XYZ file of C-alpha atoms in Angstrom:
650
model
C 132.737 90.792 103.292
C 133.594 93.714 105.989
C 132.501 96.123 103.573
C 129.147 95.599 104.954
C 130.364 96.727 108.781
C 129.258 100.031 109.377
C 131.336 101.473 112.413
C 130.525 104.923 113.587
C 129.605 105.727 110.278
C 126.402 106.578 108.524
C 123.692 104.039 107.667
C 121.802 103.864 104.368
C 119.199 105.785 106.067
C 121.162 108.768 108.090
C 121.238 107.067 111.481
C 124.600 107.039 113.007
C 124.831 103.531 114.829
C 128.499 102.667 116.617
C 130.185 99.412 115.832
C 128.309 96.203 116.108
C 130.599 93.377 115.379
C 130.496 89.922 117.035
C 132.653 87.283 116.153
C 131.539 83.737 116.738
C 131.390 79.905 115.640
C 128.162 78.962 113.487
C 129.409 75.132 114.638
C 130.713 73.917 111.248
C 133.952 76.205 112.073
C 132.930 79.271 110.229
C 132.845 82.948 111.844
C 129.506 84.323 112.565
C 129.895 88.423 112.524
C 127.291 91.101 113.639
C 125.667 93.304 111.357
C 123.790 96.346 112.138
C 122.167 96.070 108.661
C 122.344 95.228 105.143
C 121.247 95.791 101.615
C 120.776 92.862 99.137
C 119.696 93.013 95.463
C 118.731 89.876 93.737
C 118.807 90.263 89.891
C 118.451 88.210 86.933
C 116.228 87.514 83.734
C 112.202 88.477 84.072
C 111.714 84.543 84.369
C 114.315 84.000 86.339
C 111.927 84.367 89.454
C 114.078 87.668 91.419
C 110.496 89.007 92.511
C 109.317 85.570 94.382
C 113.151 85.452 95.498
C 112.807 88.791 96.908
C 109.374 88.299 98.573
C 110.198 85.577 99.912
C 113.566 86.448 101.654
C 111.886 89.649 102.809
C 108.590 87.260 104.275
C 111.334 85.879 106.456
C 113.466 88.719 107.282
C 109.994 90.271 107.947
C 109.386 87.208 110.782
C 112.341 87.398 112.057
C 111.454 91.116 113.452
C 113.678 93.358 111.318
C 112.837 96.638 110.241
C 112.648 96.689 106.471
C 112.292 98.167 103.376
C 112.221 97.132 99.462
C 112.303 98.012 96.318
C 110.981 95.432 93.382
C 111.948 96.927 90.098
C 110.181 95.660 87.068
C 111.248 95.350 83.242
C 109.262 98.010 81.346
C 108.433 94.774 78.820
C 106.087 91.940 79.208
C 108.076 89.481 77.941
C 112.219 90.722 77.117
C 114.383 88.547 75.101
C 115.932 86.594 77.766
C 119.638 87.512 78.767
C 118.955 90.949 77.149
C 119.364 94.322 79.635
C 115.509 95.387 78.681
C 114.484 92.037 80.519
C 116.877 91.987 83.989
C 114.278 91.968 87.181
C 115.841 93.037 90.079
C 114.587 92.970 94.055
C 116.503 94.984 96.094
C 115.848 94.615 100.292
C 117.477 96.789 103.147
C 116.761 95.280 106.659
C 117.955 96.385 110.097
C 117.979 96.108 113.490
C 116.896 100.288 113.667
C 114.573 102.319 112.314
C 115.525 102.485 108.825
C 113.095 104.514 106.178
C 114.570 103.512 102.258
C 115.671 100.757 100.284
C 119.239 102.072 100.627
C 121.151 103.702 98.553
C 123.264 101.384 96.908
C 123.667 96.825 97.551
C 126.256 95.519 100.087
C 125.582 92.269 97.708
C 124.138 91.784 94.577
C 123.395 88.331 93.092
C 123.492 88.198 89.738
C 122.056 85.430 87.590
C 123.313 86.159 84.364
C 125.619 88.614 82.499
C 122.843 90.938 81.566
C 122.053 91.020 85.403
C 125.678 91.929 86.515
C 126.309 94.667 83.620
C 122.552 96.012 84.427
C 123.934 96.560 87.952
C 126.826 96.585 88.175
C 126.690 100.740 88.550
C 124.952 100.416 91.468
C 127.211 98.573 93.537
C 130.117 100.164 95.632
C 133.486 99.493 95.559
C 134.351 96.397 98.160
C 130.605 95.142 97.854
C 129.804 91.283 97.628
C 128.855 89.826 94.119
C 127.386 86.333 94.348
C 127.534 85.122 90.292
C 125.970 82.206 88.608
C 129.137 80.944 86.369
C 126.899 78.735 84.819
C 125.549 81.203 82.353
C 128.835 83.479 81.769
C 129.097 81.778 78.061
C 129.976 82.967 75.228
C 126.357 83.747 73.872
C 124.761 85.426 76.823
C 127.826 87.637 76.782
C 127.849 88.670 73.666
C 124.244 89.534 74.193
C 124.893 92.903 76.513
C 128.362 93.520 75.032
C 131.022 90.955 77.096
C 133.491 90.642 74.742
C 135.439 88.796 77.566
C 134.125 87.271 80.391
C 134.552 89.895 83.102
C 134.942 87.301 85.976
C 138.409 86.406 84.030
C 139.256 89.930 82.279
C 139.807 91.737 85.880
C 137.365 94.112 85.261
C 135.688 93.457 88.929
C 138.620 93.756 90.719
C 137.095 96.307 93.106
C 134.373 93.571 94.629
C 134.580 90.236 96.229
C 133.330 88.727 93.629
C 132.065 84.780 94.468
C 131.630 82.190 91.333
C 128.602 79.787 92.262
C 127.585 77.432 89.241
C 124.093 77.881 90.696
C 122.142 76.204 87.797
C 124.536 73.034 87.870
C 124.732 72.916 91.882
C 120.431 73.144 91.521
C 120.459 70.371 88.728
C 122.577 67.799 90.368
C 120.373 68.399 93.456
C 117.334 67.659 91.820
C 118.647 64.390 90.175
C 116.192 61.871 91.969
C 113.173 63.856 90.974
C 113.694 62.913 87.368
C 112.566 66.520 86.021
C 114.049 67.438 82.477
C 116.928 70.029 82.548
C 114.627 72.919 82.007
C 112.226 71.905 84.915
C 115.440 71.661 87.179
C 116.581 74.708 85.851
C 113.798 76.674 87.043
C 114.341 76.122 90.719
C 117.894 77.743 90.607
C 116.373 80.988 92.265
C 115.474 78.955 95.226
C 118.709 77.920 95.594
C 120.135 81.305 95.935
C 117.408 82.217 98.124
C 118.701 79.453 100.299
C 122.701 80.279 99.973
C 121.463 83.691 101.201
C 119.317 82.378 103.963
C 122.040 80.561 105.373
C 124.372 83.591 104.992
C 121.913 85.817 107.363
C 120.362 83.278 109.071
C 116.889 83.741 107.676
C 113.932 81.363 108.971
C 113.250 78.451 106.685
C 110.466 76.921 107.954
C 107.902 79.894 106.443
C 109.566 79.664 102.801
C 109.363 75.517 102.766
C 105.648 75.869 103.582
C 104.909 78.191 101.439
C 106.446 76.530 98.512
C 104.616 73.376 99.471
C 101.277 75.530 99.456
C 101.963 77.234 96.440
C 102.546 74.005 94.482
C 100.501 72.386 96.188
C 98.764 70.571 93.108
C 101.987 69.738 92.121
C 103.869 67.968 94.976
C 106.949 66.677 93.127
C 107.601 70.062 91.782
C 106.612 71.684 95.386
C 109.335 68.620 96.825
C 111.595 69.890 94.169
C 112.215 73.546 94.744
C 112.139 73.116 98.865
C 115.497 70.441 98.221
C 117.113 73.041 95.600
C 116.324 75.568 98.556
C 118.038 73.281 101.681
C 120.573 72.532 99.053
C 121.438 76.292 98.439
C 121.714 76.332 102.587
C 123.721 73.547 102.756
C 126.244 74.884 99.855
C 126.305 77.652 102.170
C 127.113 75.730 105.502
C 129.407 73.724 103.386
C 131.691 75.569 100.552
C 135.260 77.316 101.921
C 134.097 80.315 99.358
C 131.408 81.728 102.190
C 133.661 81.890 105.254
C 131.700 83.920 107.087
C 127.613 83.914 107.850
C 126.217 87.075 109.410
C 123.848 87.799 111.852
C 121.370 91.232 111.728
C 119.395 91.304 115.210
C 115.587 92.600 115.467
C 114.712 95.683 115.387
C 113.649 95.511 118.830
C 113.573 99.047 119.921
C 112.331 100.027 116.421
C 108.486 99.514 116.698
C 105.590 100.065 118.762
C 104.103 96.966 121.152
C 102.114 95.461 118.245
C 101.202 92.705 116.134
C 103.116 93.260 113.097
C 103.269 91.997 109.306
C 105.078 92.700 106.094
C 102.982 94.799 103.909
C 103.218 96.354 100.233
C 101.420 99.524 99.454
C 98.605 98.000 97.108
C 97.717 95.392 100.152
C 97.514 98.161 102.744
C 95.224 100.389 100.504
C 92.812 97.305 99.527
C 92.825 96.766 103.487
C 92.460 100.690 103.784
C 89.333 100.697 101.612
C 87.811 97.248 103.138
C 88.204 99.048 106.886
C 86.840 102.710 104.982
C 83.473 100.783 103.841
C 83.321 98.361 107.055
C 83.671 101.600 109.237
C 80.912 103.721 107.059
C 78.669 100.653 107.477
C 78.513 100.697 103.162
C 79.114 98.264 100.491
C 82.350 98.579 98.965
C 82.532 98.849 95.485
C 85.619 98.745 93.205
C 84.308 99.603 88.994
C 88.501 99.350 87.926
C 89.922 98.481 84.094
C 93.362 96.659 84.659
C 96.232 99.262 84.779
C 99.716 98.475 85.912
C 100.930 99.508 88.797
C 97.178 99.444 89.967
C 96.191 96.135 89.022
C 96.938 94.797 92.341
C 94.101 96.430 93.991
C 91.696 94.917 91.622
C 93.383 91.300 92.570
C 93.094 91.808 96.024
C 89.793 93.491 96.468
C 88.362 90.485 94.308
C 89.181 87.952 97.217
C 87.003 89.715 99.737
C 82.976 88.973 98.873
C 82.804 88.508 102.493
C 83.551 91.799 103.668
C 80.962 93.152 101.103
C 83.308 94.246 98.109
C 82.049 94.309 95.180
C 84.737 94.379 92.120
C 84.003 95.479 88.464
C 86.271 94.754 85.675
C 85.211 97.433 83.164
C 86.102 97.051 79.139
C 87.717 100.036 79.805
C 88.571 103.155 82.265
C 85.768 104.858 80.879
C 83.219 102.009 81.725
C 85.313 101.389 84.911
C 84.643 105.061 86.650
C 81.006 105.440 85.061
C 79.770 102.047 86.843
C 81.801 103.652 90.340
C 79.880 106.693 90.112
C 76.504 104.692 89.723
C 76.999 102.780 92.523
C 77.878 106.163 94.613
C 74.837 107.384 93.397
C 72.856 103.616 94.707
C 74.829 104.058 98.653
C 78.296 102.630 98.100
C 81.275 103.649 98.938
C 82.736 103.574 95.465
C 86.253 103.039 94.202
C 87.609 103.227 90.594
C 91.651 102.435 90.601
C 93.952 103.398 87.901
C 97.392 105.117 86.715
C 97.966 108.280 85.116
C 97.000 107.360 81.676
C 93.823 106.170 83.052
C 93.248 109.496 84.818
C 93.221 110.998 81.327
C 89.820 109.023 79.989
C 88.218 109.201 83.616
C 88.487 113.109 83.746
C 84.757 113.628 82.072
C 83.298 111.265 84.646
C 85.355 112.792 87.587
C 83.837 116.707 86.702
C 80.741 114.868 86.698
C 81.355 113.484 89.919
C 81.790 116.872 91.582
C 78.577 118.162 89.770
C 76.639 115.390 91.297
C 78.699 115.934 94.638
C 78.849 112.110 95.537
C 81.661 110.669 97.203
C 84.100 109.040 94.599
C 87.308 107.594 95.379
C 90.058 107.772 92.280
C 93.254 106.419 93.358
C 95.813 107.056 90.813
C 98.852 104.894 91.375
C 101.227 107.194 89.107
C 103.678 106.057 86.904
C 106.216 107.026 84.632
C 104.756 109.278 81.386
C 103.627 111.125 79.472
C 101.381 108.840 77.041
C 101.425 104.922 78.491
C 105.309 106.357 79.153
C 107.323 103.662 81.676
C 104.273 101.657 83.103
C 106.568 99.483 85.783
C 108.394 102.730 86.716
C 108.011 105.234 89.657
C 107.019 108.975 89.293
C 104.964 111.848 90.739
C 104.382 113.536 87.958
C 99.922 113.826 88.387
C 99.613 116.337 90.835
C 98.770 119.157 88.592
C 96.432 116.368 86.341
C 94.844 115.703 89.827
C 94.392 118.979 90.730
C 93.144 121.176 87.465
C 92.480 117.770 84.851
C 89.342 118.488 83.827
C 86.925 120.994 82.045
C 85.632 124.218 83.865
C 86.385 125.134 87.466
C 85.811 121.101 89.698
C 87.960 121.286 92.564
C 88.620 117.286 93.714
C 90.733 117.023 97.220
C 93.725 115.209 96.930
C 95.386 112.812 99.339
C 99.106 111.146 99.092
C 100.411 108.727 101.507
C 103.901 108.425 102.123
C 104.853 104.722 102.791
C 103.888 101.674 101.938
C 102.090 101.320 105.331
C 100.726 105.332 105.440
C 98.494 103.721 102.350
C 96.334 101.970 105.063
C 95.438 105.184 106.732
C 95.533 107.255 103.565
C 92.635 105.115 102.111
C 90.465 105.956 105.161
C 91.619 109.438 105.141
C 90.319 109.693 101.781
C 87.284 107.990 102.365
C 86.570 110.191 105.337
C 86.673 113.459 103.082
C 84.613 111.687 100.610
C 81.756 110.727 102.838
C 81.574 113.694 104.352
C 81.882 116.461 102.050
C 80.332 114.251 99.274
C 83.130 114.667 97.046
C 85.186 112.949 94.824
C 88.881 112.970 96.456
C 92.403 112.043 94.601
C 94.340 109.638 96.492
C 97.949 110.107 94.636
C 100.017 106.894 95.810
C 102.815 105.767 92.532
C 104.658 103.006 92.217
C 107.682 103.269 94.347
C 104.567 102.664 96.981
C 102.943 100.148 95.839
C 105.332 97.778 94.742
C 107.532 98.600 98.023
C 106.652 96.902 101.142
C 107.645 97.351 105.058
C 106.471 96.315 108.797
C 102.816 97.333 109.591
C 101.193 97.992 112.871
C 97.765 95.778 112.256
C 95.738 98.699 113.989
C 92.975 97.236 116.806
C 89.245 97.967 115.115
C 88.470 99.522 117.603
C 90.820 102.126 116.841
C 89.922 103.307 113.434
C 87.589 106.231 112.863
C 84.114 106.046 112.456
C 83.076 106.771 109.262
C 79.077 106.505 109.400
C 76.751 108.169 107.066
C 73.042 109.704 107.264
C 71.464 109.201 104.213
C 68.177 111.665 103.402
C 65.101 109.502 104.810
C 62.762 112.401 104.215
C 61.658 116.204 102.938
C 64.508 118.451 104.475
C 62.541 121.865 103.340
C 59.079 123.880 103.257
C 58.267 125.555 100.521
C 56.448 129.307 101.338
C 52.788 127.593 101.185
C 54.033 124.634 103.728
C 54.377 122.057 101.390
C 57.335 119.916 102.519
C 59.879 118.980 100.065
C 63.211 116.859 99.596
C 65.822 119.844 97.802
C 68.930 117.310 96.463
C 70.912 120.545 96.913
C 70.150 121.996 100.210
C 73.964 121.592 102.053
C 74.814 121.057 105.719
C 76.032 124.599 106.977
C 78.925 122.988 108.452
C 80.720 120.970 105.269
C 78.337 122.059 102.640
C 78.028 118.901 101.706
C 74.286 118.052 99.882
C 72.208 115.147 101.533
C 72.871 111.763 100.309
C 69.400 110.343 98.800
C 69.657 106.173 97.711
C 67.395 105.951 94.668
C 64.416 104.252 95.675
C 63.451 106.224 98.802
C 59.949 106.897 98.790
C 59.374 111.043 98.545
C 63.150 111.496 97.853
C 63.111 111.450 93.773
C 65.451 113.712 92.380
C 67.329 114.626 88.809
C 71.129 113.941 88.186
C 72.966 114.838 84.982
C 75.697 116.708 84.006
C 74.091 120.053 83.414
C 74.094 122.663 85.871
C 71.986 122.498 89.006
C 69.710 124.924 90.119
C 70.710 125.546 93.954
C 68.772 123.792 96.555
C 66.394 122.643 94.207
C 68.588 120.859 91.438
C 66.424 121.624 88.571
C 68.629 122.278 85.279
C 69.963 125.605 85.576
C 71.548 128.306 82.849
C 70.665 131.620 85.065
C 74.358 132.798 84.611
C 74.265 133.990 88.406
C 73.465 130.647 89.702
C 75.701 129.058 87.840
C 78.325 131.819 89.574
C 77.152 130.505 92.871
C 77.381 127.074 92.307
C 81.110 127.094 91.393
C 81.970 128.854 94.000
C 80.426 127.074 96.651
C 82.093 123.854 95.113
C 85.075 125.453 95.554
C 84.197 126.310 99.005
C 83.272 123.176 99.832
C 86.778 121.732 98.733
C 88.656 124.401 100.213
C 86.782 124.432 103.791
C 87.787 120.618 103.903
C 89.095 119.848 107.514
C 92.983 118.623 107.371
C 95.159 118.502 110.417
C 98.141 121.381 110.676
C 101.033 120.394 108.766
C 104.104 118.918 111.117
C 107.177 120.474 111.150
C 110.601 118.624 112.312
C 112.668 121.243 113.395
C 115.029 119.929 116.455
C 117.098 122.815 116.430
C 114.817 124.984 115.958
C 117.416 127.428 114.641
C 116.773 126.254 111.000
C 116.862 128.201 108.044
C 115.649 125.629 105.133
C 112.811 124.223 104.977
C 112.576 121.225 103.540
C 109.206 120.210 102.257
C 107.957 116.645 100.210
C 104.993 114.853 99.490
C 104.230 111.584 98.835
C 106.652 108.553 98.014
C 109.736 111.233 98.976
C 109.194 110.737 102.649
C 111.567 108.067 103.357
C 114.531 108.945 100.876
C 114.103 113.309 102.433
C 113.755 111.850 106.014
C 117.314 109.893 105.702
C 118.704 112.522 103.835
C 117.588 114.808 107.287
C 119.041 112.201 109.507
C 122.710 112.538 107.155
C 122.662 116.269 107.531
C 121.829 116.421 111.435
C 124.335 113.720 111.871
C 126.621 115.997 110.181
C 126.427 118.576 112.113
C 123.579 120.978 109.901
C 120.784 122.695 111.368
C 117.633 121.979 108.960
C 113.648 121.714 108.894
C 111.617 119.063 107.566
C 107.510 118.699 106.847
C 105.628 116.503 104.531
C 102.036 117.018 102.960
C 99.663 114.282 103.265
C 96.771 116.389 102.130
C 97.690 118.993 98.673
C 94.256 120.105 98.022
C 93.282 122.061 100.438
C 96.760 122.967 101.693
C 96.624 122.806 105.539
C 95.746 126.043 107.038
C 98.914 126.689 108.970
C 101.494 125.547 105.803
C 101.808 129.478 104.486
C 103.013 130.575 108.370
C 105.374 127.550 108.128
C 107.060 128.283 104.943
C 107.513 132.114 105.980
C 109.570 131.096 108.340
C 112.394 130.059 106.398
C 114.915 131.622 104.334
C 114.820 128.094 101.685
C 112.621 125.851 100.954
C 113.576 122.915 99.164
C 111.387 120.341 97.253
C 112.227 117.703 96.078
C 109.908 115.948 93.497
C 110.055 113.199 91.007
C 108.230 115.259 88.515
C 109.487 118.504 87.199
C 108.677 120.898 90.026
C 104.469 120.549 90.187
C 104.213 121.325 93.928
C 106.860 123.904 93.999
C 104.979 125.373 91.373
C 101.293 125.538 93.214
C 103.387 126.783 96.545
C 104.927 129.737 94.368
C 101.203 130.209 92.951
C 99.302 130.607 96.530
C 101.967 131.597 98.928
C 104.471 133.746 96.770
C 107.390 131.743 98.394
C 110.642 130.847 96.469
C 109.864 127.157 96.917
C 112.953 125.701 95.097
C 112.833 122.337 92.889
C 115.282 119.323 93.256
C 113.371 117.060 90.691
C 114.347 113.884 89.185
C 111.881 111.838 86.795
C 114.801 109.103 86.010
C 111.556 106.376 87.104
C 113.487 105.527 90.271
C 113.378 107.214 93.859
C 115.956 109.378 94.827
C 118.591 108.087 97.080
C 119.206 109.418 100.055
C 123.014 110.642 99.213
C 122.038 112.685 96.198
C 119.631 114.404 98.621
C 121.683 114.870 101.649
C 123.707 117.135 99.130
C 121.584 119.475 98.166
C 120.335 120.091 101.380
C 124.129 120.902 102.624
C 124.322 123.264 99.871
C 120.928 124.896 100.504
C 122.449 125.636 104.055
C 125.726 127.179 103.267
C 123.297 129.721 100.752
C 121.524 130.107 103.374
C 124.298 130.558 105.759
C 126.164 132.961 103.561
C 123.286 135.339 102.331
């Protein structure tokens, strides 16, 4: 398996790293070789169990101090005939012992439980790469099911790979024998014997994955006894068999990270934490009004567990029910939440204009997805900027906030709460599911660290009227953020009307004088515009650059490796990333002047390129993909080559 030796080549993720290869004695007589890092993809039938495989094997890898990242990719269907292509799950993990920023391009091994998860695959993998098969289920049947009119582990057709036959479901049978569970019980603990073949093979900790199997079933102790045996007897196989020659050995990422306390997060945990510190750091109840929406859901889950930090969570019937009951409790001194996906956006939109005609601090976070309609709901995309930005009736300007890594969702959530409390303002916070699902080392930040996020509510009359009398106005702003004061119903003196017809300024009364309503749109749009944001970053080491290459969002890691590939190759070229999209930052328009290209890539059809061309007249040019995947770091490295030789030449 030397395919997976990188020396003085390029990593997954740009870095140039020189040979690392040890050869050793694991003390059974085997070799023990040094690996810089390594991508794995575990793959099989949506019951199969890839995703706990996956999690689990990245838990470890995780406490073992590598640097990390993964990608869990989910069939579109609930339930997909089993051994069909619609229902292969895969898991794919890239760890390292550097900084690393992607998934990785393509698997140094993929383990494949079943035909449909080898042909599924197969694409994916590079020539020389390791395929760990489970012979058991290369019958007739399940072949003919995806197309095998042969059995390509006989026909020649893999050739290219080291290809390794492991009858995984008879090997996990005939180690379960003495707990006297039926075939189909045994059956079901084959993933954990791959898991352990592959822990042996990188010399992953054990002891956290036999705990947490005995926790997990812990009602059920045989079967919880069961699946940790199939997983030492996957280890052993591996310690044993002359097929895996070799184990391998990927060192910490030592010089990677910070001095910290770190853990393995995935984007939906670090936004739940990021709106549990938000609320804890404004001093407010937390409160979540949600309708179940994958890739969202998770939020909901997870903000459920945590009464005790003073989260509140609302299943709605529906989104509409979800965002009303958010904006109520805005309106009653929370900070309030409502989580969905695009197609959620869609029936929210009503209650979000209403939202910034109330001027109460609303958090939507859209987790996009693949669309239009209910379109690819386990798939990745970036395609709601432009529904976040203009999505609703008449002129109600919402700021929008997109992290950029699993991790980045932690600080993005109090980002957004920030704007919210303090402009009183619903904000966007665009994460998608190549976030969310995706997980990678996090910095646990010290409390005392994290912004404060305090409020003043109104506790009195903030204006005199011409004969004295002193009066609470529900629309007299703060000259600073023109933000109005923030009255909790029940406040003695401070009764006041809401709706969703205009307000009169200052005084909020219903309003159709055509001039007011002229003043109030503006200064809503003022009040979004003259948002503070911090000066957009730009990576130029050269500083002799002449493209600009500029992302948002979930494209951070695969445009930052691409950078590192280029650089590494000798190219001279720019990089900055957008956190905040509405308002741009102030400086952005200097930035992009500066450049003879500008390249964006997007996984939507060009919506941010499109707004830059809008406000800044640049020629912001589009690399876009909407395939429901992120883009890999070779396809992008490309195009970035080629933007420099137009450059170059022109």
């Amino acid at each position: 398996m030397t395919s997976q030796v990188n020396s003085t080549a390029e990593q997954a993720d740009g870095a140039l790293v020189g040979e690392q290869r040890t050869t050793g004695d694991s003390g059974g007589g085997k070799e023990v070789r040094r690996l810089d890092r390594v991508i794995i993809r575990f793959a099989g039938d949506s019951g199969d169990g890839m995703q706990l495989t996956g999690d689990r094997f990245t838990s470890e890898t995780a406490s073992f101090g590598n640097d990390l990242s993964t990608l869990p990719n989910f069939p579109a269907e609930i339930r997909a005939p089993a051994g069909t292509l619609p229902g292969v799950s895969s898991f794919q993990l890239h760890f390292a012992d550097h900084d690393i920023l992607t998934p990785g391009d393509a698997p140094d091994v993929l383990v494949a439980m079943n035909p449909a998860a080898l042909k599924a695959n197969l694409a994916d993998v590079p020539r020389g790469a390791d395929i760990i098969v489970n012979t058991d289920e290369f019958t007739k049947r399940p072949m003919a099911k995806v197309g095998y009119a042969t059995s390509p582990l006989e026909d020649g057709s893999l050739e290219a790979y080291h290809v390794h036959p492991v009858p995984l479901t008879t090997l996990t049978i005939e180690a379960l024998k003495e707990f006297g569970l039926s075939r189909k019980e045994a059956e079901r603990s084959k993933n954990m014997f791959a898991l352990g073949l592959l822990s042996w093979m990188y010399h992953r900790p054990t002891e956290g994955t036999e705990k947490f199997l005995r926790a997990k079933f812990a009602k059920k102790p045989d079967i919880a006894e069961a699946n940790v045996a199939a997983f030492r007897a996957g280890w052993n196989f591996g310690e044993t068999t002359e097929d895996f020659a070799t184990s391998y050995e990927v060192a910490p990422a030592t010089t990677a990270f910070p001095a910290g306390t770190y853990r393995n997060i995935s984007g939906n945990l670090a936004l739940s934490y990021g709106l549990i510190a938000a609320a804890r750091q404004a001093d407010l109840p937390l409160y979540l009004g949600s309708y179940p929406i994958t890739p969202a859901s998770d939020i909901l889950h997870e903000l459920s567990k945590h009464k005790n930090f003073g989260v509140r969570t609302f299943q709605a019937e529906d989104e509409i029910a979800g965002i009303g009951a958010a904006l109520g409790a805005a309106f009653g001194g929370a900070l309030a939440v409502t989580t969905t996906s695009g197609p959620g956006v869609a029936l929210k939109s009503e209650t979000i204009g209403l939202a910034v005609s109330l001027e109460l601090p609303l958090l939507i976070v859209d987790i996009q997805r693949g669309g239009p309609s209910t379109g690819l709901p386990t798939k990745t995309e970036q395609a709601d900027l432009l529904q976040a930005m203009y999505g609703r009736n008449g002129e109600a300007p919402v700021p929008i906030v997109a992290p950029r890594t699993p991790a980045d969702c932690f600080d993005a959530a109090l980002d957004a709460a920030r704007i919210a409390l303090t402009y009183r303002t619903p904000v966007f916070l665009l994460s998608d599911g190549y976030l969310a699902n995706g997980s990678e080392p996090w910095r646990i930040p010290d409390v005392a660290d994290l912004p404060d996020l305090s409020v003043q509510f109104a506790s009195g009359p903030n204006h005199q009227l011409a004969d004295g009398t002193e009066v609470f106005w529900p629309y007299k702003r703060d000259e600073a953020t023109l933000a109005r004061p923030w009255a909790v119903p029940g406040t003695p003196g401070l009764e006041h009307r809401i709706g969703g017809i205009e307000k009169q300024d200052g005084t909020g009364n219903i309003s159709y004088d055509p001039a007011n309503h002229d003043f109030m749109v503006r200064t809503r749009q003022a009040k979004t515009d003259g948002v503070d944001v911090p000066a957009v970053e730009v990576d130029d080491v050269s500083g002799n650059a002449k493209v600009l290459v500029l992302g948002w969002g979930s494209t951070y890691g695969p445009i930052t490796a691409a950078v590192r590939r280029v650089r590494n190759a000798g190219g001279q070229i720019a990089q900055a990333h957008l956190r905040h999209l509405n308002p741009f930052p102030a400086n952005l328009g200097e930035v992009l002047a500066r450049y003879d290209r500008v390249v964006v890539p997007e996984m939507n059809l060009g919506q941010l390129a499109t707004l830059l061309r809008a406000k800044y007249l640049v020629d912001a040019r589009s690399y876009t993909q909407v395939s429901g995947m992120p883009f890999k770091a070779e396809q992008l490295a490309e195009v970035f080559q080629e933007a420099i030789k137009e450059a170059v030449n022109d």
